[in-house]
PDB file of C-alpha atoms in Angstrom:
ATOM      1  CA  ALA A1296     100.983 141.577 -56.037  1.00 51.00           C
ATOM      2  CA  GLU A1297     100.885 137.776 -56.390  1.00 47.00           C
ATOM      3  CA  ARG A1298     101.847 137.412 -52.715  1.00 53.00           C
ATOM      4  CA  ASP A1299      99.001 139.760 -51.685  1.00 53.00           C
ATOM      5  CA  LEU A1300      96.559 137.843 -53.883  1.00 45.00           C
ATOM      6  CA  GLY A1301      97.626 134.520 -52.376  1.00 52.00           C
ATOM      7  CA  SER A1302      97.354 135.948 -48.874  1.00 62.00           C
ATOM      8  CA  ARG A1303      93.838 137.271 -49.544  1.00 59.00           C
ATOM      9  CA  GLU A1304      92.807 133.914 -50.970  1.00 56.00           C
ATOM     10  CA  LYS A1305      94.050 132.084 -47.851  1.00 62.00           C
ATOM     11  CA  ARG A1306      92.190 134.522 -45.577  1.00 66.00           C
ATOM     12  CA  PHE A1307      89.036 134.046 -47.657  1.00 55.00           C
ATOM     13  CA  LYS A1308      89.350 130.234 -47.394  1.00 63.00           C
ATOM     14  CA  ARG A1309      89.787 130.449 -43.618  1.00 67.00           C
ATOM     15  CA  LYS A1310      86.704 132.665 -43.291  1.00 67.00           C
ATOM     16  CA  MET A1311      84.638 130.314 -45.477  1.00 66.00           C
ATOM     17  CA  ARG A1312      85.727 127.315 -43.408  1.00 68.00           C
ATOM     18  CA  ILE A1313      84.790 129.095 -40.155  1.00 70.00           C
ATOM     19  CA  ILE A1314      81.375 130.085 -41.561  1.00 72.00           C
ATOM     20  CA  TYR A1315      80.780 126.536 -42.805  1.00 70.00           C
ATOM     21  CA  ASN A1316      81.738 125.007 -39.440  1.00 69.00           C
ATOM     22  CA  ILE A1317      79.406 127.409 -37.605  1.00 73.00           C
ATOM     23  CA  PHE A1318      76.573 126.557 -40.003  1.00 70.00           C
ATOM     24  CA  PHE A1319      77.220 122.833 -39.543  1.00 65.00           C
ATOM     25  CA  LEU A1320      77.285 123.255 -35.767  1.00 69.00           C
ATOM     26  CA  VAL A1321      73.875 124.966 -35.815  1.00 72.00           C
ATOM     27  CA  PHE A1322      72.563 122.184 -38.063  1.00 67.00           C
ATOM     28  CA  SER A1323      73.878 119.534 -35.663  1.00 66.00           C
ATOM     29  CA  VAL A1324      72.150 121.163 -32.686  1.00 67.00           C
ATOM     30  CA  PHE A1325      68.820 120.417 -34.382  1.00 71.00           C
ATOM     31  CA  TYR A1326      69.939 117.173 -36.061  1.00 67.00           C
ATOM     32  CA  VAL A1327      70.603 115.176 -32.864  1.00 66.00           C
ATOM     33  CA  PRO A1328      67.197 115.932 -31.252  1.00 71.00           C
ATOM     34  CA  TYR A1329      65.574 115.057 -34.595  1.00 67.00           C
ATOM     35  CA  LEU A1330      67.281 111.643 -34.550  1.00 65.00           C
ATOM     36  CA  ILE A1331      66.124 111.030 -30.985  1.00 66.00           C
ATOM     37  CA  PHE A1332      62.558 112.125 -31.799  1.00 68.00           C
ATOM     38  CA  LYS A1333      62.447 109.878 -34.878  1.00 65.00           C
ATOM     39  CA  ASN A1334      63.937 106.977 -32.895  1.00 68.00           C
ATOM     40  CA  LYS A1335      66.957 106.921 -35.224  1.00 65.00           C
ATOM     41  CA  PHE A1336      69.595 107.638 -32.580  1.00 66.00           C
ATOM     42  CA  HIS A1337      71.697 104.516 -31.947  1.00 70.00           C
ATOM     43  CA  LYS A1338      74.770 103.472 -29.983  1.00 76.00           C
ATOM     44  CA  ASP A1339      77.036 103.685 -33.042  1.00 85.00           C
ATOM     45  CA  PHE A1340      76.209 107.367 -33.579  1.00 84.00           C
ATOM     46  CA  PHE A1341      79.400 108.333 -31.744  1.00 89.00           C
ATOM     47  CA  GLN A1342      81.393 106.872 -34.636  1.00 94.00           C
ATOM     48  CA  LYS A1343      80.267 110.028 -36.474  1.00 92.00           C
ATOM     49  CA  LEU A1344      82.284 111.988 -33.896  1.00 90.00           C
ATOM     50  CA  GLY A1345      85.466 110.044 -34.609  1.00 93.00           C
ATOM     51  CA  ASN A1346      85.118 107.125 -32.169  1.00 94.00           C
ATOM     52  CA  LEU A1347      85.892 104.441 -34.721  1.00 96.00           C
ATOM     53  CA  PRO A1348      85.766 100.654 -34.274  1.00 96.00           C
ATOM     54  CA  GLU A1349      89.127  99.060 -33.420  1.00 96.00           C
ATOM     55  CA  GLU A1350      89.138  96.960 -36.581  1.00 96.00           C
ATOM     56  CA  VAL A1351      88.978 100.117 -38.705  1.00 97.00           C
ATOM     57  CA  ILE A1352      91.840 101.772 -36.825  1.00 96.00           C
ATOM     58  CA  GLU A1353      93.967  98.617 -37.012  1.00 96.00           C
ATOM     59  CA  SER A1354      93.726  98.334 -40.800  1.00 96.00           C
ATOM     60  CA  LYS A1355      96.942  99.131 -42.686  1.00 94.00           C
ATOM     61  CA  LYS A1356      96.711 101.728 -45.472  1.00 96.00           C
ATOM     62  CA  PRO A1357      93.242 100.590 -46.584  1.00 97.00           C
ATOM     63  CA  ILE A1358      91.121 101.765 -49.474  1.00 98.00           C
ATOM     64  CA  TRP A1359      88.347 103.815 -47.863  1.00 98.00           C
ATOM     65  CA  ILE A1360      85.054 103.432 -49.750  1.00 98.00           C
ATOM     66  CA  HIS A1361      82.087 105.636 -48.863  1.00 97.00           C
ATOM     67  CA  ALA A1362      78.465 104.763 -49.676  1.00 95.00           C
ATOM     68  CA  VAL A1363      75.830 107.221 -48.472  1.00 92.00           C
ATOM     69  CA  SER A1364      72.803 104.939 -48.109  1.00 90.00           C
ATOM     70  CA  VAL A1365      71.233 101.739 -49.460  1.00 93.00           C
ATOM     71  CA  GLY A1366      71.516 102.512 -53.185  1.00 91.00           C
ATOM     72  CA  GLU A1367      75.195 103.430 -52.946  1.00 94.00           C
ATOM     73  CA  SER A1368      75.820 100.504 -50.576  1.00 94.00           C
ATOM     74  CA  VAL A1369      74.552  98.096 -53.242  1.00 93.00           C
ATOM     75  CA  LEU A1370      77.207  99.504 -55.574  1.00 94.00           C
ATOM     76  CA  ALA A1371      79.812  99.351 -52.814  1.00 95.00           C
ATOM     77  CA  VAL A1372      79.145  95.616 -52.392  1.00 95.00           C
ATOM     78  CA  LYS A1373      79.772  95.046 -56.096  1.00 93.00           C
ATOM     79  CA  LEU A1374      82.873  97.240 -56.087  1.00 95.00           C
ATOM     80  CA  ILE A1375      84.349  95.561 -53.007  1.00 96.00           C
ATOM     81  CA  LYS A1376      83.801  92.081 -54.447  1.00 93.00           C
ATOM     82  CA  GLU A1377      85.507  93.087 -57.692  1.00 92.00           C
ATOM     83  CA  ILE A1378      88.469  94.647 -55.871  1.00 94.00           C
ATOM     84  CA  LYS A1379      88.886  91.512 -53.766  1.00 93.00           C
ATOM     85  CA  ARG A1380      88.586  89.304 -56.850  1.00 90.00           C
ATOM     86  CA  ARG A1381      91.523  91.139 -58.386  1.00 90.00           C
ATOM     87  CA  SER A1382      93.610  91.512 -55.235  1.00 88.00           C
ATOM     88  CA  LEU A1383      92.861  89.666 -51.999  1.00 86.00           C
ATOM     89  CA  ASP A1384      95.725  91.410 -50.209  1.00 90.00           C
ATOM     90  CA  LEU A1385      94.238  94.904 -50.420  1.00 94.00           C
ATOM     91  CA  GLU A1386      92.676  96.097 -47.179  1.00 97.00           C
ATOM     92  CA  ILE A1387      89.322  97.893 -47.394  1.00 98.00           C
ATOM     93  CA  VAL A1388      87.204  99.871 -44.946  1.00 98.00           C
ATOM     94  CA  VAL A1389      83.765 101.131 -45.881  1.00 98.00           C
ATOM     95  CA  SER A1390      81.654 103.926 -44.405  1.00 97.00           C
ATOM     96  CA  THR A1391      78.006 104.864 -44.744  1.00 96.00           C
ATOM     97  CA  THR A1392      75.698 107.578 -43.454  1.00 92.00           C
ATOM     98  CA  THR A1393      72.483 105.684 -42.742  1.00 90.00           C
ATOM     99  CA  GLN A1394      71.575 102.721 -40.567  1.00 89.00           C
ATOM    100  CA  THR A1395      69.951 100.927 -43.504  1.00 92.00           C
ATOM    101  CA  GLY A1396      73.157 101.328 -45.498  1.00 94.00           C
ATOM    102  CA  TYR A1397      75.153 100.027 -42.546  1.00 94.00           C
ATOM    103  CA  ASP A1398      72.895  96.984 -42.151  1.00 94.00           C
ATOM    104  CA  LEU A1399      73.167  96.134 -45.842  1.00 95.00           C
ATOM    105  CA  LEU A1400      76.963  96.365 -45.814  1.00 96.00           C
ATOM    106  CA  ASN A1401      77.185  94.407 -42.578  1.00 95.00           C
ATOM    107  CA  LYS A1402      75.096  91.638 -44.108  1.00 94.00           C
ATOM    108  CA  ASN A1403      76.992  91.399 -47.401  1.00 95.00           C
ATOM    109  CA  VAL A1404      80.674  92.323 -47.010  1.00 95.00           C
ATOM    110  CA  THR A1405      81.673  91.712 -43.371  1.00 93.00           C
ATOM    111  CA  ASN A1406      83.976  88.887 -44.448  1.00 94.00           C
ATOM    112  CA  LEU A1407      85.525  90.964 -47.267  1.00 96.00           C
ATOM    113  CA  VAL A1408      86.410  94.234 -45.525  1.00 97.00           C
ATOM    114  CA  ASN A1409      88.523  95.158 -42.524  1.00 97.00           C
ATOM    115  CA  GLY A1410      85.818  97.302 -41.004  1.00 97.00           C
ATOM    116  CA  ILE A1411      82.498  99.117 -41.470  1.00 97.00           C
ATOM    117  CA  PHE A1412      81.798 102.457 -39.802  1.00 97.00           C
ATOM    118  CA  TYR A1413      79.590 105.517 -39.860  1.00 96.00           C
ATOM    119  CA  TYR A1414      80.743 108.527 -41.859  1.00 94.00           C
ATOM    120  CA  PRO A1415      82.117 111.380 -39.730  1.00 94.00           C
ATOM    121  CA  LEU A1416      80.282 114.649 -39.270  1.00 90.00           C
ATOM    122  CA  ASP A1417      81.971 117.224 -41.490  1.00 90.00           C
ATOM    123  CA  PHE A1418      83.607 119.342 -38.778  1.00 88.00           C
ATOM    124  CA  SER A1419      87.232 120.091 -39.619  1.00 88.00           C
ATOM    125  CA  PHE A1420      88.591 118.740 -36.306  1.00 90.00           C
ATOM    126  CA  ILE A1421      86.541 115.518 -36.595  1.00 92.00           C
ATOM    127  CA  VAL A1422      87.466 114.693 -40.198  1.00 95.00           C
ATOM    128  CA  SER A1423      91.120 115.460 -39.474  1.00 95.00           C
ATOM    129  CA  LYS A1424      91.040 112.976 -36.577  1.00 96.00           C
ATOM    130  CA  VAL A1425      89.247 110.284 -38.626  1.00 97.00           C
ATOM    131  CA  ILE A1426      91.590 110.548 -41.603  1.00 97.00           C
ATOM    132  CA  LYS A1427      94.558 110.281 -39.256  1.00 97.00           C
ATOM    133  CA  LEU A1428      93.066 107.171 -37.608  1.00 97.00           C
ATOM    134  CA  VAL A1429      92.096 105.422 -40.852  1.00 97.00           C
ATOM    135  CA  ASP A1430      95.207 106.566 -42.756  1.00 97.00           C
ATOM    136  CA  PRO A1431      93.837 105.405 -46.140  1.00 97.00           C
ATOM    137  CA  MET A1432      95.880 104.884 -49.291  1.00 97.00           C
ATOM    138  CA  MET A1433      92.939 106.390 -51.233  1.00 97.00           C
ATOM    139  CA  TYR A1434      89.351 107.508 -50.777  1.00 98.00           C
ATOM    140  CA  VAL A1435      86.586 106.281 -53.101  1.00 97.00           C
ATOM    141  CA  LEU A1436      83.202 108.015 -52.994  1.00 96.00           C
ATOM    142  CA  ILE A1437      80.250 106.471 -54.778  1.00 95.00           C
ATOM    143  CA  GLU A1438      78.088 108.813 -56.855  1.00 90.00           C
ATOM    144  CA  THR A1439      78.360 112.468 -55.833  1.00 82.00           C
ATOM    145  CA  GLU A1440      78.475 113.548 -52.192  1.00 83.00           C
ATOM    146  CA  LEU A1441      80.817 116.462 -51.639  1.00 88.00           C
ATOM    147  CA  TRP A1442      81.720 117.322 -48.039  1.00 90.00           C
ATOM    148  CA  PRO A1443      84.054 120.354 -48.008  1.00 90.00           C
ATOM    149  CA  ASN A1444      86.148 119.744 -44.882  1.00 91.00           C
ATOM    150  CA  LEU A1445      86.740 116.068 -45.629  1.00 95.00           C
ATOM    151  CA  LEU A1446      87.737 116.655 -49.249  1.00 95.00           C
ATOM    152  CA  GLU A1447      90.037 119.548 -48.368  1.00 93.00           C
ATOM    153  CA  GLU A1448      91.737 117.462 -45.681  1.00 95.00           C
ATOM    154  CA  PHE A1449      92.386 114.673 -48.193  1.00 97.00           C
ATOM    155  CA  LYS A1450      93.905 117.201 -50.569  1.00 95.00           C
ATOM    156  CA  ARG A1451      96.056 118.693 -47.812  1.00 94.00           C
ATOM    157  CA  LYS A1452      97.365 115.234 -46.911  1.00 96.00           C
ATOM    158  CA  LYS A1453      97.876 114.339 -50.606  1.00 96.00           C
ATOM    159  CA  ILE A1454      95.548 111.314 -50.376  1.00 97.00           C
ATOM    160  CA  PRO A1455      94.008 110.491 -53.796  1.00 97.00           C
ATOM    161  CA  VAL A1456      90.229 110.865 -54.115  1.00 97.00           C
ATOM    162  CA  ILE A1457      88.285 108.924 -56.765  1.00 97.00           C
ATOM    163  CA  LEU A1458      84.645 109.519 -57.674  1.00 97.00           C
ATOM    164  CA  VAL A1459      82.926 106.307 -58.830  1.00 96.00           C
ATOM    165  CA  ASN A1460      79.633 106.080 -60.751  1.00 95.00           C
ATOM    166  CA  GLY A1461      79.477 109.878 -60.646  1.00 94.00           C
ATOM    167  CA  ARG A1462      76.371 111.696 -61.768  1.00 93.00           C
ATOM    168  CA  ILE A1463      75.000 115.218 -61.549  1.00 93.00           C
ATOM    169  CA  SER A1464      71.216 115.455 -61.816  1.00 92.00           C
ATOM    170  CA  ASP A1465      69.458 118.452 -63.368  1.00 93.00           C
ATOM    171  CA  ASN A1466      68.509 119.846 -59.945  1.00 93.00           C
ATOM    172  CA  SER A1467      71.996 119.323 -58.522  1.00 92.00           C
ATOM    173  CA  PHE A1468      73.526 120.987 -61.575  1.00 93.00           C
ATOM    174  CA  LYS A1469      71.333 124.081 -61.086  1.00 93.00           C
ATOM    175  CA  ASN A1470      72.333 124.281 -57.426  1.00 92.00           C
ATOM    176  CA  TYR A1471      76.028 123.720 -58.099  1.00 92.00           C
ATOM    177  CA  LYS A1472      75.994 126.468 -60.749  1.00 92.00           C
ATOM    178  CA  ARG A1473      74.719 128.964 -58.176  1.00 91.00           C
ATOM    179  CA  ILE A1474      77.803 128.328 -56.016  1.00 88.00           C
ATOM    180  CA  LYS A1475      80.226 127.567 -58.827  1.00 89.00           C
ATOM    181  CA  PHE A1476      83.171 129.206 -57.050  1.00 85.00           C
ATOM    182  CA  ILE A1477      82.711 126.744 -54.152  1.00 86.00           C
ATOM    183  CA  THR A1478      81.940 123.740 -56.378  1.00 91.00           C
ATOM    184  CA  LYS A1479      85.107 124.340 -58.396  1.00 91.00           C
ATOM    185  CA  LYS A1480      87.148 124.332 -55.214  1.00 89.00           C
ATOM    186  CA  LEU A1481      85.588 121.033 -54.093  1.00 92.00           C
ATOM    187  CA  LEU A1482      86.066 119.371 -57.474  1.00 95.00           C
ATOM    188  CA  SER A1483      89.745 120.371 -57.398  1.00 94.00           C
ATOM    189  CA  CYS A1484      90.099 117.953 -54.457  1.00 95.00           C
ATOM    190  CA  ILE A1485      89.081 114.983 -56.637  1.00 97.00           C
ATOM    191  CA  ASN A1486      91.822 113.269 -58.650  1.00 97.00           C
ATOM    192  CA  VAL A1487      89.735 111.033 -60.935  1.00 97.00           C
ATOM    193  CA  PHE A1488      86.079 111.329 -61.978  1.00 97.00           C
ATOM    194  CA  CYS A1489      84.478 108.066 -63.175  1.00 96.00           C
ATOM    195  CA  VAL A1490      81.091 109.259 -64.429  1.00 96.00           C
ATOM    196  CA  GLN A1491      78.056 107.611 -65.989  1.00 95.00           C
ATOM    197  CA  THR A1492      77.342 109.665 -69.126  1.00 95.00           C
ATOM    198  CA  ASN A1493      78.705 112.278 -71.520  1.00 96.00           C
ATOM    199  CA  LYS A1494      76.325 114.808 -69.943  1.00 96.00           C
ATOM    200  CA  ASP A1495      77.804 114.126 -66.500  1.00 96.00           C
ATOM    201  CA  ALA A1496      81.311 114.583 -67.926  1.00 96.00           C
ATOM    202  CA  GLU A1497      80.342 117.899 -69.531  1.00 96.00           C
ATOM    203  CA  ARG A1498      78.805 119.127 -66.303  1.00 96.00           C
ATOM    204  CA  ILE A1499      81.882 118.208 -64.286  1.00 96.00           C
ATOM    205  CA  GLY A1500      83.992 120.201 -66.758  1.00 95.00           C
ATOM    206  CA  PHE A1501      81.627 123.179 -66.716  1.00 96.00           C
ATOM    207  CA  LEU A1502      81.687 123.294 -62.909  1.00 95.00           C
ATOM    208  CA  GLY A1503      85.477 123.382 -62.829  1.00 93.00           C
ATOM    209  CA  GLY A1504      86.624 119.764 -62.704  1.00 93.00           C
ATOM    210  CA  GLU A1505      89.754 118.806 -64.640  1.00 93.00           C
ATOM    211  CA  VAL A1506      88.429 117.445 -67.958  1.00 93.00           C
ATOM    212  CA  LYS A1507      91.548 115.306 -68.485  1.00 95.00           C
ATOM    213  CA  ASN A1508      90.719 113.440 -65.265  1.00 96.00           C
ATOM    214  CA  VAL A1509      87.144 112.554 -66.301  1.00 96.00           C
ATOM    215  CA  LYS A1510      86.401 108.980 -67.447  1.00 96.00           C
ATOM    216  CA  ILE A1511      83.011 107.958 -68.890  1.00 95.00           C
ATOM    217  CA  LEU A1512      82.445 104.397 -67.689  1.00 93.00           C
ATOM    218  CA  GLY A1513      78.663 103.993 -67.619  1.00 92.00           C
ATOM    219  CA  ASN A1514      76.482 103.001 -64.681  1.00 91.00           C
ATOM    220  CA  ILE A1515      77.803 100.076 -62.647  1.00 88.00           C
ATOM    221  CA  LYS A1516      74.277  99.426 -61.355  1.00 81.00           C
ATOM    222  CA  PHE A1517      73.594  97.627 -64.614  1.00 76.00           C
ATOM    223  CA  ASP A1518      76.751  95.518 -64.702  1.00 71.00           C
ATOM    224  CA  GLU A1519      74.979  92.457 -63.313  1.00 59.00           C
ATOM    225  CA  THR A1520      71.741  91.185 -61.789  1.00 52.00           C
ATOM    226  CA  LEU A1521      71.258  91.979 -58.100  1.00 54.00           C
ATOM    227  CA  PRO A1522      71.496  89.073 -55.663  1.00 57.00           C
ATOM    228  CA  ASN A1523      68.153  88.245 -54.026  1.00 60.00           C
ATOM    229  CA  ALA A1524      69.351  89.435 -50.607  1.00 59.00           C
ATOM    230  CA  LEU A1525      70.153  92.907 -51.952  1.00 60.00           C
ATOM    231  CA  GLU A1526      66.915  93.070 -53.928  1.00 65.00           C
ATOM    232  CA  ASN A1527      64.940  92.331 -50.752  1.00 71.00           C
ATOM    233  CA  ASP A1528      66.859  95.026 -48.856  1.00 71.00           C
ATOM    234  CA  ILE A1529      65.990  97.594 -51.525  1.00 69.00           C
ATOM    235  CA  ARG A1530      62.330  96.515 -51.520  1.00 71.00           C
ATOM    236  CA  LYS A1531      62.241  96.951 -47.743  1.00 72.00           C
ATOM    237  CA  GLU A1532      63.896 100.392 -47.930  1.00 70.00           C
ATOM    238  CA  CYS A1533      61.280 101.529 -50.474  1.00 76.00           C
ATOM    239  CA  GLY A1534      58.385 100.200 -48.405  1.00 73.00           C
ATOM    240  CA  PHE A1535      57.534  97.154 -50.564  1.00 77.00           C
ATOM    241  CA  SER A1536      57.016  93.610 -49.323  1.00 77.00           C
ATOM    242  CA  PRO A1537      58.757  90.645 -51.056  1.00 73.00           C
ATOM    243  CA  ASN A1538      55.437  89.671 -52.715  1.00 76.00           C
ATOM    244  CA  ASP A1539      54.541  93.101 -54.073  1.00 77.00           C
ATOM    245  CA  LYS A1540      54.542  93.389 -57.867  1.00 74.00           C
ATOM    246  CA  ILE A1541      56.300  96.519 -59.138  1.00 72.00           C
ATOM    247  CA  ILE A1542      55.649  98.020 -62.574  1.00 73.00           C
ATOM    248  CA  VAL A1543      58.079 100.607 -63.954  1.00 65.00           C
ATOM    249  CA  ALA A1544      56.658 102.734 -66.749  1.00 56.00           C
TER     250      ALA A1544
END
């Protein structure tokens, strides 16, 4: 009976992966023309297909840090500087999804990391290729971006995954609850959850994350004042000029 149950579960996982890959393929068919239309298609886009820069491939067992866009990239800069302060010998590569995130990282940590690259599209064959090329000692994702194929491949290869500055907003929590059986499976791929608040910790536990692996460490955004260069980048991303006065109420 247990063997039949395990076999059914494996078949179900294979079907879900096939469905997800088909869905992602359909999405990509519309995504690329959208990028071209919005003038966001650039020469480095092919990194998303697994064509990584040489310096990334040549790194030896690096820590792979992922920052989605500008906000997460600001945190990545702080995290990278702290890692290097504690251990200069550790090799680091950092990925991002957006061009603004890439530009910010390129401006602030080029001399501290072994390479910067664009995050791979979440097709199983692409993420498998990228993980093999990077061959990281661990994967660190900033805040909460869960890509099924990538996370499952890390788990399959027994590469530790650490969530840093994790948070689950009210809207995200509602959505994750609707697909709790999938969310639980994704959270099982994460070895350590470093979250911002008690509420985030409770939500991780409710959704199926291992409570013993959850650490409440606060929000690293408030650990120090932002350097002027990063502040200007954030202003630009939000559509403000350097001279605009901003009031937060």
